[in-house]
Every structure is written in structure tokens, then in C-alpha cells.
Coordinates of C-alpha atoms and ligand atoms in Angstrom, one line a residue:
M14 CA 9.5 69.3 -10.4
L15 CA 12.3 67.1 -11.0
L16 CA 12.1 64.9 -14.1
Q17 CA 14.4 62.1 -14.6
E18 CA 16.0 62.3 -18.1
R19 CA 15.1 59.1 -19.3
H20 CA 11.6 59.8 -18.3
L21 CA 11.4 63.3 -20.2
T22 CA 12.8 60.8 -23.3
K23 CA 9.9 58.8 -22.9
L24 CA 7.3 61.2 -22.4
R25 CA 8.2 63.1 -25.5
E26 CA 7.8 59.9 -27.5
L27 CA 4.5 59.4 -26.0
V28 CA 3.0 63.1 -26.2
Y29 CA 4.6 63.6 -29.7
R30 CA 2.8 61.6 -32.1
L31 CA 4.4 61.3 -35.4
D32 CA 1.1 62.4 -37.0
G33 CA 1.2 65.8 -35.3
T34 CA -1.6 65.1 -33.2
E35 CA -1.5 65.8 -29.5
G36 CA -0.6 63.1 -27.2
A37 CA -1.1 62.4 -23.6
A38 CA 0.7 60.3 -20.9
Y39 CA 0.4 59.8 -17.0
L40 CA 3.4 60.3 -14.7
L41 CA 3.6 59.1 -11.0
L42 CA 5.6 61.4 -8.5
G43 CA 7.2 60.9 -5.4
K44 CA 7.4 64.0 -3.4
A45 CA 9.6 65.7 -0.9
D46 CA 7.8 67.6 1.5
I47 CA 9.9 70.2 2.6
K48 CA 8.6 71.3 6.0
S49 CA 11.2 74.5 6.2
D50 CA 13.5 75.6 3.7
P51 CA 16.6 76.3 5.4
W52 CA 17.3 79.4 3.5
D53 CA 13.8 81.2 3.4
R54 CA 11.9 79.1 5.9
S55 CA 9.1 78.1 3.7
R56 CA 7.3 75.2 3.3
R57 CA 8.0 73.6 -0.1
L58 CA 6.9 70.4 -2.0
K59 CA 9.1 69.2 -4.6
L60 CA 7.5 66.6 -6.9
L61 CA 10.0 63.9 -8.2
S62 CA 9.1 61.8 -11.6
H63 CA 9.0 58.2 -10.5
E64 CA 7.4 56.4 -13.2
V65 CA 5.7 56.8 -16.7
V66 CA 2.6 55.4 -17.5
P67 CA 1.4 55.3 -21.2
I68 CA -2.5 55.7 -21.7
P69 CA -3.6 52.4 -23.2
P70 CA -4.5 53.2 -26.9
E71 CA -8.1 51.6 -26.4
E72 CA -8.7 54.8 -24.0
M73 CA -7.9 57.3 -26.5
V74 CA -11.5 58.7 -27.6
S75 CA -10.5 61.3 -30.0
V76 CA -7.3 63.4 -31.0
S77 CA -6.5 66.2 -33.2
S78 CA -3.4 68.7 -33.4
Q79 CA -5.4 70.9 -30.9
H80 CA -6.8 68.5 -28.3
V81 CA -6.7 64.9 -26.9
T82 CA -9.4 63.2 -25.0
W83 CA -9.1 59.8 -23.5
G84 CA -11.1 57.7 -21.1
T85 CA -10.2 57.5 -17.4
D86 CA -10.3 53.7 -16.4
S87 CA -6.5 53.7 -16.1
F88 CA -6.7 57.1 -14.4
V89 CA -8.6 55.6 -11.8
R90 CA -6.5 52.4 -11.5
L91 CA -3.3 54.6 -11.3
L92 CA -5.1 56.5 -8.2
K93 CA -5.3 53.4 -6.5
Q94 CA -1.8 52.9 -6.7
A95 CA -0.7 56.5 -5.8
Q96 CA -2.9 56.2 -2.6
H97 CA -1.3 52.8 -1.6
E98 CA 2.3 54.1 -2.3
D99 CA 1.5 57.7 -1.2
L100 CA 2.5 59.3 -4.5
I101 CA 1.1 61.8 -6.8
V102 CA -0.5 61.5 -10.1
G103 CA -0.1 63.6 -13.0
I104 CA -0.8 64.1 -16.5
V105 CA 1.4 65.1 -19.4
H106 CA 0.5 66.5 -22.5
S107 CA 1.8 68.7 -25.5
H108 CA 1.0 71.6 -27.6
P109 CA 2.3 70.4 -31.1
Q110 CA 1.1 73.9 -32.4
G111 CA 3.5 75.6 -30.5
L112 CA 1.6 77.4 -27.6
Q113 CA 4.2 77.6 -24.6
N114 CA 2.2 77.8 -21.8
F115 CA -1.1 76.1 -20.3
S116 CA -4.2 77.0 -22.3
G117 CA -7.6 78.1 -21.2
Q118 CA -8.9 74.7 -22.6
D119 CA -6.3 73.3 -20.0
D120 CA -7.4 75.5 -17.1
A121 CA -11.2 74.3 -17.9
N122 CA -10.5 70.6 -18.4
E123 CA -8.1 69.9 -15.7
P124 CA -10.4 70.7 -12.6
D125 CA -12.7 67.7 -13.8
L126 CA -9.7 65.5 -13.5
V127 CA -9.0 66.9 -10.0
Q128 CA -12.5 66.4 -9.1
L129 CA -12.0 62.8 -9.7
V130 CA -8.7 62.6 -7.8
Q131 CA -10.6 64.0 -4.6
N132 CA -13.6 62.0 -5.0
R133 CA -11.3 58.7 -5.1
N134 CA -8.5 59.3 -2.7
G135 CA -10.2 62.2 -0.4
T136 CA -9.6 65.8 -0.4
S137 CA -6.0 65.7 0.5
G138 CA -5.5 64.2 -3.1
M139 CA -3.5 66.5 -5.5
M140 CA -2.7 66.3 -9.2
A141 CA 0.2 67.6 -11.1
S142 CA 0.0 68.4 -14.6
L143 CA 3.1 68.7 -17.0
L144 CA 3.3 70.6 -20.4
L145 CA 5.8 69.6 -23.0
P146 CA 5.5 72.6 -25.6
A147 CA 7.0 71.6 -29.0
D148 CA 10.0 74.1 -28.5
G149 CA 10.3 76.0 -25.2
S150 CA 10.6 74.8 -21.5
P151 CA 8.6 72.3 -19.9
R152 CA 6.1 73.7 -17.3
A153 CA 4.4 72.2 -14.7
R154 CA 1.7 73.0 -12.1
L155 CA 0.0 71.0 -9.0
W156 CA -3.7 71.3 -8.2
V157 CA -4.6 71.1 -4.6
S158 CA -8.4 71.2 -5.4
P159 CA -10.5 71.8 -8.4
K160 CA -10.2 75.4 -7.9
T161 CA -6.7 76.0 -6.6
K162 CA -3.3 75.5 -8.5
F163 CA 0.3 76.4 -8.1
D164 CA 2.7 77.0 -10.9
C165 CA 6.0 75.0 -10.2
R166 CA 8.9 77.6 -9.8
K167 CA 11.2 75.5 -11.9
V168 CA 11.5 72.1 -13.9
S169 CA 14.8 70.3 -13.6
V170 CA 15.9 67.4 -15.8
V171 CA 18.2 65.1 -14.0
G172 CA 20.0 62.5 -16.0
M173 CA 23.5 63.0 -17.9
S174 CA 23.5 66.8 -16.9
L175 CA 21.5 69.0 -15.1
A176 CA 19.1 71.1 -17.1
I177 CA 17.3 73.8 -15.2
H178 CA 14.1 75.5 -16.5
P179 CA 13.2 78.4 -14.0
L180 CA 9.6 80.0 -14.3
E181 CA 11.1 83.2 -14.0
V182 CA 14.5 84.5 -13.2
H183 CA 14.9 85.8 -9.7
N184 CA 18.4 87.0 -8.0
R185 CA 19.8 88.5 -11.1
M186 CA 23.5 88.6 -10.3
P187 CA 24.1 92.4 -9.3
H188 CA 27.4 93.9 -10.4
E189 CA 30.8 93.6 -11.9
I190 CA 32.1 91.0 -9.7
W191 CA 31.2 88.0 -11.8
H192 CA 31.5 90.1 -15.2
R193 CA 34.7 88.2 -16.2
Q194 CA 33.1 85.0 -15.6
A195 CA 30.0 86.3 -17.9
L196 CA 32.8 86.7 -20.4
A197 CA 33.7 83.1 -20.3
F198 CA 30.3 81.2 -20.1
G199 CA 27.3 84.1 -20.6
A200 CA 25.3 85.8 -18.0
A201 CA 22.8 83.0 -18.0
L202 CA 25.2 81.0 -16.0
N203 CA 25.6 83.5 -13.2
D204 CA 21.8 84.1 -13.0
L205 CA 21.4 80.0 -12.5
L206 CA 24.4 79.8 -10.2
R207 CA 22.8 82.3 -8.1
S208 CA 19.4 80.6 -7.8
L209 CA 21.2 77.5 -7.1
K210 CA 21.1 75.4 -3.6
V211 CA 24.3 73.3 -3.2
G212 CA 25.1 71.0 -0.4
I213 CA 28.6 70.2 0.9
V214 CA 28.9 67.3 3.0
G215 CA 32.2 67.3 4.8
C216 CA 33.9 70.6 5.6
G217 CA 37.7 69.2 5.8
A218 CA 40.2 69.5 3.1
T219 CA 38.2 68.9 0.1
G220 CA 34.9 70.1 1.5
S221 CA 36.4 73.7 2.6
A222 CA 37.9 74.0 -0.8
T223 CA 34.8 73.2 -2.5
A224 CA 32.7 75.7 -0.7
M225 CA 35.2 78.4 -1.0
L226 CA 35.2 77.7 -5.0
L227 CA 31.3 77.6 -5.0
A228 CA 31.2 80.9 -3.2
R229 CA 33.4 82.4 -5.7
L230 CA 31.8 81.0 -8.5
G231 CA 28.6 82.8 -7.4
V232 CA 26.2 80.1 -6.0
G233 CA 23.7 81.9 -4.3
Q234 CA 22.9 79.4 -1.2
L235 CA 25.3 77.1 0.2
L236 CA 24.5 74.0 2.8
L237 CA 27.7 73.0 5.2
I238 CA 27.3 69.7 7.2
D239 CA 30.1 68.4 9.1
E240 CA 30.2 67.5 12.8
D241 CA 34.1 67.9 13.7
I242 CA 35.9 70.7 15.1
V243 CA 39.0 72.5 13.6
E244 CA 42.4 70.8 14.9
P245 CA 45.8 72.0 14.7
T246 CA 46.7 69.2 12.3
N247 CA 43.9 70.4 10.0
L248 CA 45.7 73.8 9.5
N249 CA 47.8 72.7 6.8
R250 CA 44.7 72.2 4.4
L251 CA 41.5 73.7 5.6
H252 CA 40.4 76.6 3.8
G253 CA 39.8 79.5 6.2
A254 CA 40.8 78.0 9.2
K255 CA 43.1 80.1 11.4
R256 CA 45.4 79.1 14.6
A257 CA 42.5 80.7 16.8
D258 CA 40.2 78.5 15.5
A259 CA 41.7 75.3 16.3
D260 CA 42.7 76.9 19.9
A261 CA 39.0 77.6 20.3
M262 CA 38.0 74.2 19.2
R263 CA 35.4 76.0 16.7
P264 CA 33.3 73.6 14.5
K265 CA 34.5 73.6 10.9
V266 CA 30.9 74.2 9.8
E267 CA 31.1 77.6 11.6
V268 CA 34.7 78.6 10.2
V269 CA 33.7 77.9 6.7
A270 CA 30.6 79.7 6.9
R271 CA 32.2 82.7 8.7
E272 CA 34.8 82.8 5.7
I273 CA 31.9 82.8 2.9
A274 CA 30.1 85.3 4.9
D275 CA 33.3 87.6 5.1
L276 CA 33.9 87.4 1.3
G277 CA 30.8 89.8 1.1
L278 CA 29.7 88.5 -2.0
G279 CA 25.9 87.9 -0.9
V280 CA 26.1 84.2 -0.6
R281 CA 24.1 82.7 1.9
P282 CA 25.8 79.8 3.9
H283 CA 23.6 77.8 5.9
F284 CA 25.4 75.0 8.3
I285 CA 24.4 72.2 10.4
R286 CA 26.8 70.8 13.2
S287 CA 25.9 67.1 12.5
W288 CA 26.5 63.7 10.9
V289 CA 24.7 63.7 7.6
G290 CA 22.5 60.8 8.3
N291 CA 20.8 62.7 11.3
S292 CA 17.3 63.3 10.7
R293 CA 18.1 67.1 11.6
C294 CA 19.7 67.3 8.0
R295 CA 16.9 66.3 6.0
D296 CA 14.9 69.2 5.1
A297 CA 18.2 71.0 4.4
L298 CA 19.4 68.0 2.0
R299 CA 16.0 67.7 0.3
S300 CA 16.1 71.4 -0.6
C301 CA 19.3 71.0 -2.5
D302 CA 19.7 71.2 -6.3
I303 CA 23.1 69.4 -6.0
I304 CA 25.4 67.9 -3.4
F305 CA 28.9 67.7 -3.1
G306 CA 30.0 64.6 -1.1
C307 CA 33.5 65.5 0.6
T308 CA 33.2 63.5 3.6
D309 CA 35.9 60.6 4.3
D310 CA 33.4 57.9 5.9
H311 CA 31.9 55.4 4.3
T312 CA 28.5 55.6 6.3
G313 CA 28.1 59.1 5.1
R314 CA 29.0 58.3 1.6
M315 CA 26.7 55.1 1.6
F316 CA 23.7 57.5 2.9
L317 CA 24.4 60.1 0.2
N318 CA 24.5 57.2 -2.6
R319 CA 21.1 56.4 -1.8
F320 CA 19.6 60.0 -1.3
A321 CA 20.8 60.7 -4.7
Y322 CA 18.6 58.2 -6.4
F323 CA 15.6 58.5 -4.1
Y324 CA 15.3 62.3 -4.4
L325 CA 17.0 63.1 -7.8
V326 CA 19.6 65.4 -6.4
P327 CA 22.8 64.5 -8.2
L328 CA 25.9 63.7 -6.0
I329 CA 29.4 64.7 -7.1
D330 CA 31.5 62.6 -4.8
L331 CA 35.2 63.3 -4.4
G332 CA 38.4 61.5 -2.8
L333 CA 41.8 61.5 -2.8
A334 CA 44.2 58.6 -2.3
I335 CA 47.7 59.2 -1.5
L336 CA 50.0 56.1 -0.8
P337 CA 53.8 56.8 -0.5
R338 CA 56.3 54.1 -1.2
A339 CA 58.6 53.4 1.4
S340 CA 61.6 53.5 -1.5
G341 CA 60.3 56.9 -2.7
G342 CA 57.6 58.2 -4.8
F343 CA 54.0 57.2 -4.6
S344 CA 52.3 53.9 -5.5
D345 CA 48.9 56.0 -5.7
L346 CA 48.3 59.7 -5.9
T347 CA 45.2 59.8 -7.4
G348 CA 42.0 62.5 -7.0
R349 CA 38.6 61.1 -7.7
V350 CA 35.6 62.6 -8.8
T351 CA 32.4 60.5 -9.4
V352 CA 29.0 61.7 -10.2
I353 CA 25.9 59.7 -9.1
T354 CA 22.5 60.2 -10.7
P355 CA 19.8 58.1 -11.8
G356 CA 21.7 56.4 -14.9
A357 CA 24.7 55.9 -13.3
P358 CA 26.3 53.1 -11.5
C359 CA 26.1 53.9 -7.8
L360 CA 29.1 54.1 -5.4
L361 CA 28.7 50.6 -4.0
C362 CA 28.8 49.1 -7.6
R363 CA 31.8 51.2 -8.2
N364 CA 33.3 49.8 -4.9
I365 CA 34.2 53.1 -3.8
V366 CA 32.2 52.6 -0.5
D367 CA 33.5 49.7 1.4
I368 CA 30.3 48.1 3.4
Q369 CA 32.6 46.5 6.0
A370 CA 34.1 50.0 7.1
A371 CA 30.7 51.4 7.0
R372 CA 29.4 48.6 9.6
E373 CA 32.4 49.4 11.8
E374 CA 31.8 53.2 11.7
D375 CA 28.1 52.9 12.3
L376 CA 28.8 50.5 15.2
R377 CA 31.4 53.2 16.7
R378 CA 28.6 55.9 16.4
T379 CA 25.8 54.0 17.9
Q380 CA 27.4 51.5 20.3
P381 CA 30.6 52.9 21.3
E382 CA 31.1 50.4 24.1
D383 CA 30.5 47.3 21.6
Y384 CA 32.8 49.0 19.1
A385 CA 35.5 49.1 21.8
R386 CA 35.0 45.6 22.9
Q387 CA 34.9 44.2 19.2
K388 CA 38.2 46.3 18.6
E389 CA 39.7 44.8 21.8
E390 CA 38.8 41.4 20.3
A391 CA 40.0 42.4 16.9
Y392 CA 36.5 42.0 15.1
V393 CA 36.9 45.4 13.8
R394 CA 39.8 47.0 12.3
G395 CA 39.6 50.5 14.2
A396 CA 40.7 53.6 12.8
G397 CA 44.4 53.1 11.7
N398 CA 47.2 55.8 11.4
P399 CA 46.3 59.1 10.0
A400 CA 46.2 59.5 6.2
P401 CA 48.5 61.5 4.2
A402 CA 47.2 64.9 3.1
V403 CA 48.4 67.6 1.0
V404 CA 46.5 70.8 0.4
T405 CA 47.6 71.2 -3.2
F406 CA 46.2 67.6 -4.1
T407 CA 43.1 68.1 -2.2
T408 CA 42.3 71.7 -3.7
A409 CA 43.2 70.3 -7.1
T410 CA 40.5 67.6 -6.5
A411 CA 37.9 70.2 -5.3
C412 CA 38.7 72.0 -8.5
M413 CA 37.9 68.8 -10.8
A414 CA 34.6 68.2 -8.8
V415 CA 33.7 72.1 -9.1
N416 CA 34.4 72.0 -13.1
E417 CA 32.3 68.9 -13.2
L418 CA 29.4 70.9 -12.0
I419 CA 30.0 73.5 -14.6
Q420 CA 30.1 70.7 -17.2
G421 CA 26.9 69.5 -16.0
L422 CA 25.1 72.8 -16.4
T423 CA 26.8 74.1 -19.4
G424 CA 28.5 71.1 -21.6
F425 CA 31.5 73.0 -22.0
K426 CA 33.4 69.7 -22.5
G427 CA 31.0 68.3 -24.9
P428 CA 27.6 67.5 -25.3
D429 CA 27.9 64.0 -23.7
G430 CA 27.2 65.4 -20.2
W431 CA 28.8 64.2 -16.9
C432 CA 31.7 62.4 -16.7
W433 CA 30.6 59.7 -14.4
N434 CA 33.9 58.8 -12.7
R435 CA 37.3 60.5 -13.4
A436 CA 40.4 59.7 -11.7
Y437 CA 43.6 61.8 -11.9
R438 CA 47.1 60.7 -11.1
F439 CA 48.8 63.7 -9.9
D440 CA 52.3 62.2 -10.3
L441 CA 51.9 60.5 -13.6
H442 CA 49.4 63.0 -15.2
E443 CA 47.1 60.3 -16.3
D444 CA 43.6 61.0 -16.6
R445 CA 41.4 58.0 -16.5
R446 CA 37.8 57.1 -16.6
P447 CA 37.4 54.0 -15.0
G448 CA 34.4 52.1 -16.2
A449 CA 31.8 50.0 -14.1
L450 CA 28.6 48.2 -14.7
P451 CA 25.5 48.2 -11.9
N452 CA 25.7 44.9 -10.1
P453 CA 22.6 42.9 -11.3
D454 CA 21.6 42.7 -7.9
C455 CA 22.0 46.4 -6.8
I456 CA 18.6 47.5 -5.7
I457 CA 19.9 51.1 -5.7
C458 CA 21.1 51.7 -9.3
K459 CA 20.2 48.7 -11.3
R460 CA 16.5 48.8 -10.5
F461 CA 14.2 51.8 -10.7
E462 CA 11.9 51.2 -7.6
Y463 CA 14.0 53.9 -5.5
W464 CA 14.5 56.3 -8.4
G465 CA 12.2 59.4 -7.5
R466 CA 10.3 57.8 -4.7
G467 CA 10.9 60.5 -2.4
D468 CA 9.3 60.4 1.0
M469 CA 8.6 57.1 2.5
E470 CA 8.5 55.3 5.8
P471 CA 11.3 54.5 7.0
F472 CA 13.3 57.4 5.6
L473 CA 15.2 56.0 2.3
D474 CA 13.6 52.6 3.2
R475 CA 16.5 52.1 5.7
V476 CA 15.9 50.4 8.8
G477 CA 18.1 51.8 11.9
Ligands
ZN508 ZN1 -3.0 72.0 -23.5
ZN509 ZN1 24.6 50.1 -7.4

């Protein structure tokens, strides 16, 4: 289960009442129905917090520090909404007395509500239950019938940082390889990294560097998405690529996956040679805990920008601008790292993606003949001269981005969580944090309808 941080804050207020009695609230959840996880081929359902719904005070029947009972009128209204919008209804409660897990009382009471769900919404109706213990990690489970429930493998809280609460720790980091890293951050970070599924979209200069860094950091599962092949002009900056790869016109994803496998660190790469918006990538992207946006195309960025809010998968987007001056020196030499998660202004509101450029890329991809004609008639700008690229700056930008992941997981730079946007001028040693406000009309980051919405038709509510 993935919770928006603002939802967790609100839920804690609702379920921890000042007089020490138990409280309860409802939660509407979107879902990510993953047909086949790319690493273990299993079917999985991720639940995404979409909306918190307080229980009206007049429905509270009795409360004490041990129990809470309430009427179900508002629950039935919520079931109607859930059915209409294909969402899952959840109940949330606390244990002020400190019990860390679901109680026998919970096991006895919840099936009645599940029965209510299935009477109203049919036997495919499911109910989630979230427990917020007074101290200790949140726990969640999903009822698929009054008799059958599944414990959620982990509860992640997404917002100013990424807090992951696993039910149990698998994949303990085996050996001495990451010992020195544990000396810096503790063994717990190593175990957490081992369990992570991280997407890297774009396997060029910054993407290949990011992938190699994440593998050496000990991330257990890496997803690589790119459609290009290795060309001789890439060899100055593409980590892992060899002359023979360019000669054989090997796909970049294959080369990076091979290099990761060759490290012998037990990291499992999964690659898809495709454009990120292709429906073939959906299961893999939805399986990820976090995604690095290393692409240089605007349509790919716009896609990932939307995806981050819909599926509560944080996006760490990175880019490099090099603008040499004819007279010498640089008018720009900036590495940029931007974190996109619910609560942060989106890439559109930051003017990082160019909608006109995205339209042109889209046209070139989907209607190459129209694109060629419009280019002839100068309606589209067309691909210009190749951009300058230097391996030290692309790699340094990748390092900035991966450090932001470590910050999100550990808070080593301070308790404020992620830096939403960081721009480092390599020539001037200037480290800036350009701010931005969500555009008042932005449907992606200013309003909440898409946050945690998950699966819907059409995908990401985009036509085409
Ligand atoms: Zn309970
Ligand atoms: Zn926005």
C-alpha cells in the first residue's frame, strides 16, 4: 500500500483523538493491478491512497481507548462512489494502547464490513484495512471476501521523502561487499536498497551512469527502458558501452543490462527496448518504487510527470544544459535534478518540459509523413544540431540524482526531505534551488483528482 504523506498526517489526526480514545476514518484507494511483475512474474495489486473521508461525528456510536463503533450510512455512500469510479474502500483505525498488529477483535469485526461491501458491490468487491499503531509502523491488509485476507507486503509513505515500512525484511544483503556502505548509513539502508525496484528511463549518458551507480549502491532490481542503439558518437559518455557495441548496433538497454549482470553483485536488471509511453512498459513501471527520468525527450518526460502523481511513484528527473559562448566560456553549464511527487510542483509548472517540443516529437513518432511535410513547410522546428555532451558533467549530474534518492530514504542532508529542484552550475560552483509554484490551472499538480488515482480508462486519463 502506498500512502500520500498528507493523507497519513490527516489520518493520524482523525484516528488519534485528544482524549486518548480510538478513532476511525475511511480511505478511498486507487489500484495498480500488475498482471506480471517483471522480476518475479507474479500478479500483484498495489493500493494507492486517493482520498481521506472522515466518519461524520453523528455516526459515532461509542468509543473508548479499546474500541470504536460507528454507523455505516456514510460507508454505504462511499461504496457507491467506489463502484462508480473503480476504487477500493478502506477503513483506518488506531490502537492507542500500543498493540502493534491487528487484534483478534479486528479479525472478528472486519468481515461484517466486507460482507456489506460484497452485498452492495458484488462478490468482486474488496476492502482494505489500515492500522496506525501509536508507535511502530503502519500495517495494512486487503480483504477479498469475508473469509480471505492478504497482508500488504509493505506500506510506503510518499511525500517529502520516501518512507518504506516492510512487513518483513527479505533479501538481507549477503556479504562484505556493502560493509563499507553500512559503516556510513547502517545495515538497514543496505537491506532497504536490496528490496527496491528502481526504474531508469533513458539509458544514454545520464541514464547509464545512474544505472551503474544504483547497481553498486546495492539496489536489488533495476528496470531499464530505452529504444535507441549504441552509436559511435555515444562512446564518449555511455558507461559500459564498447566499440564493438556500436559496430553491432546493440540496443543501449542490452549493453547496460549486460554490464550490470557482469558486476556479479546479484542485481537483477530487467530491460525493455521501447519508448516509455508504450503500453508494454506499464506493468514494469507500475512495479517500481521510484523512477529516474534520464530521457531527453519531452513526450517521455510529460508521460512520467503524469505517471508520478497517478501511481504515487516518485520521479527523480535529471538533465544537463551546456551552452558554450562563441567568445569562450559558457552561458550555461548546469546539472539539474528535480523530484516529482504529490505535493511538489510538476515538470510542466516548472517549465522543464516544452509542450510545443513534445507535440513535435509526438507527431514524428506517430505520423512521420505528416512530420516530414510540416518540417518542410517550417511548421515544426525539427531536430537541430546535436547538443554538446561531456562525460564528467553527465556523470556528476547522475551522482546528484542518486544522492537525492539516498536523501529521500535516510534524510542525511537534514529532516526536510527532498530538495524539489536543484541546479548546479559546474563552471561557477553555484548551487541553486530554483522555486516554482503550481500553475493555478494545473490538473496534474494543483488539484488532487489524479493523485493516487491509479488504473483508469484511458490510461493516465490521456487520449491518444
Ligand atoms: Zn484494532
Ligand atoms: Zn503542474
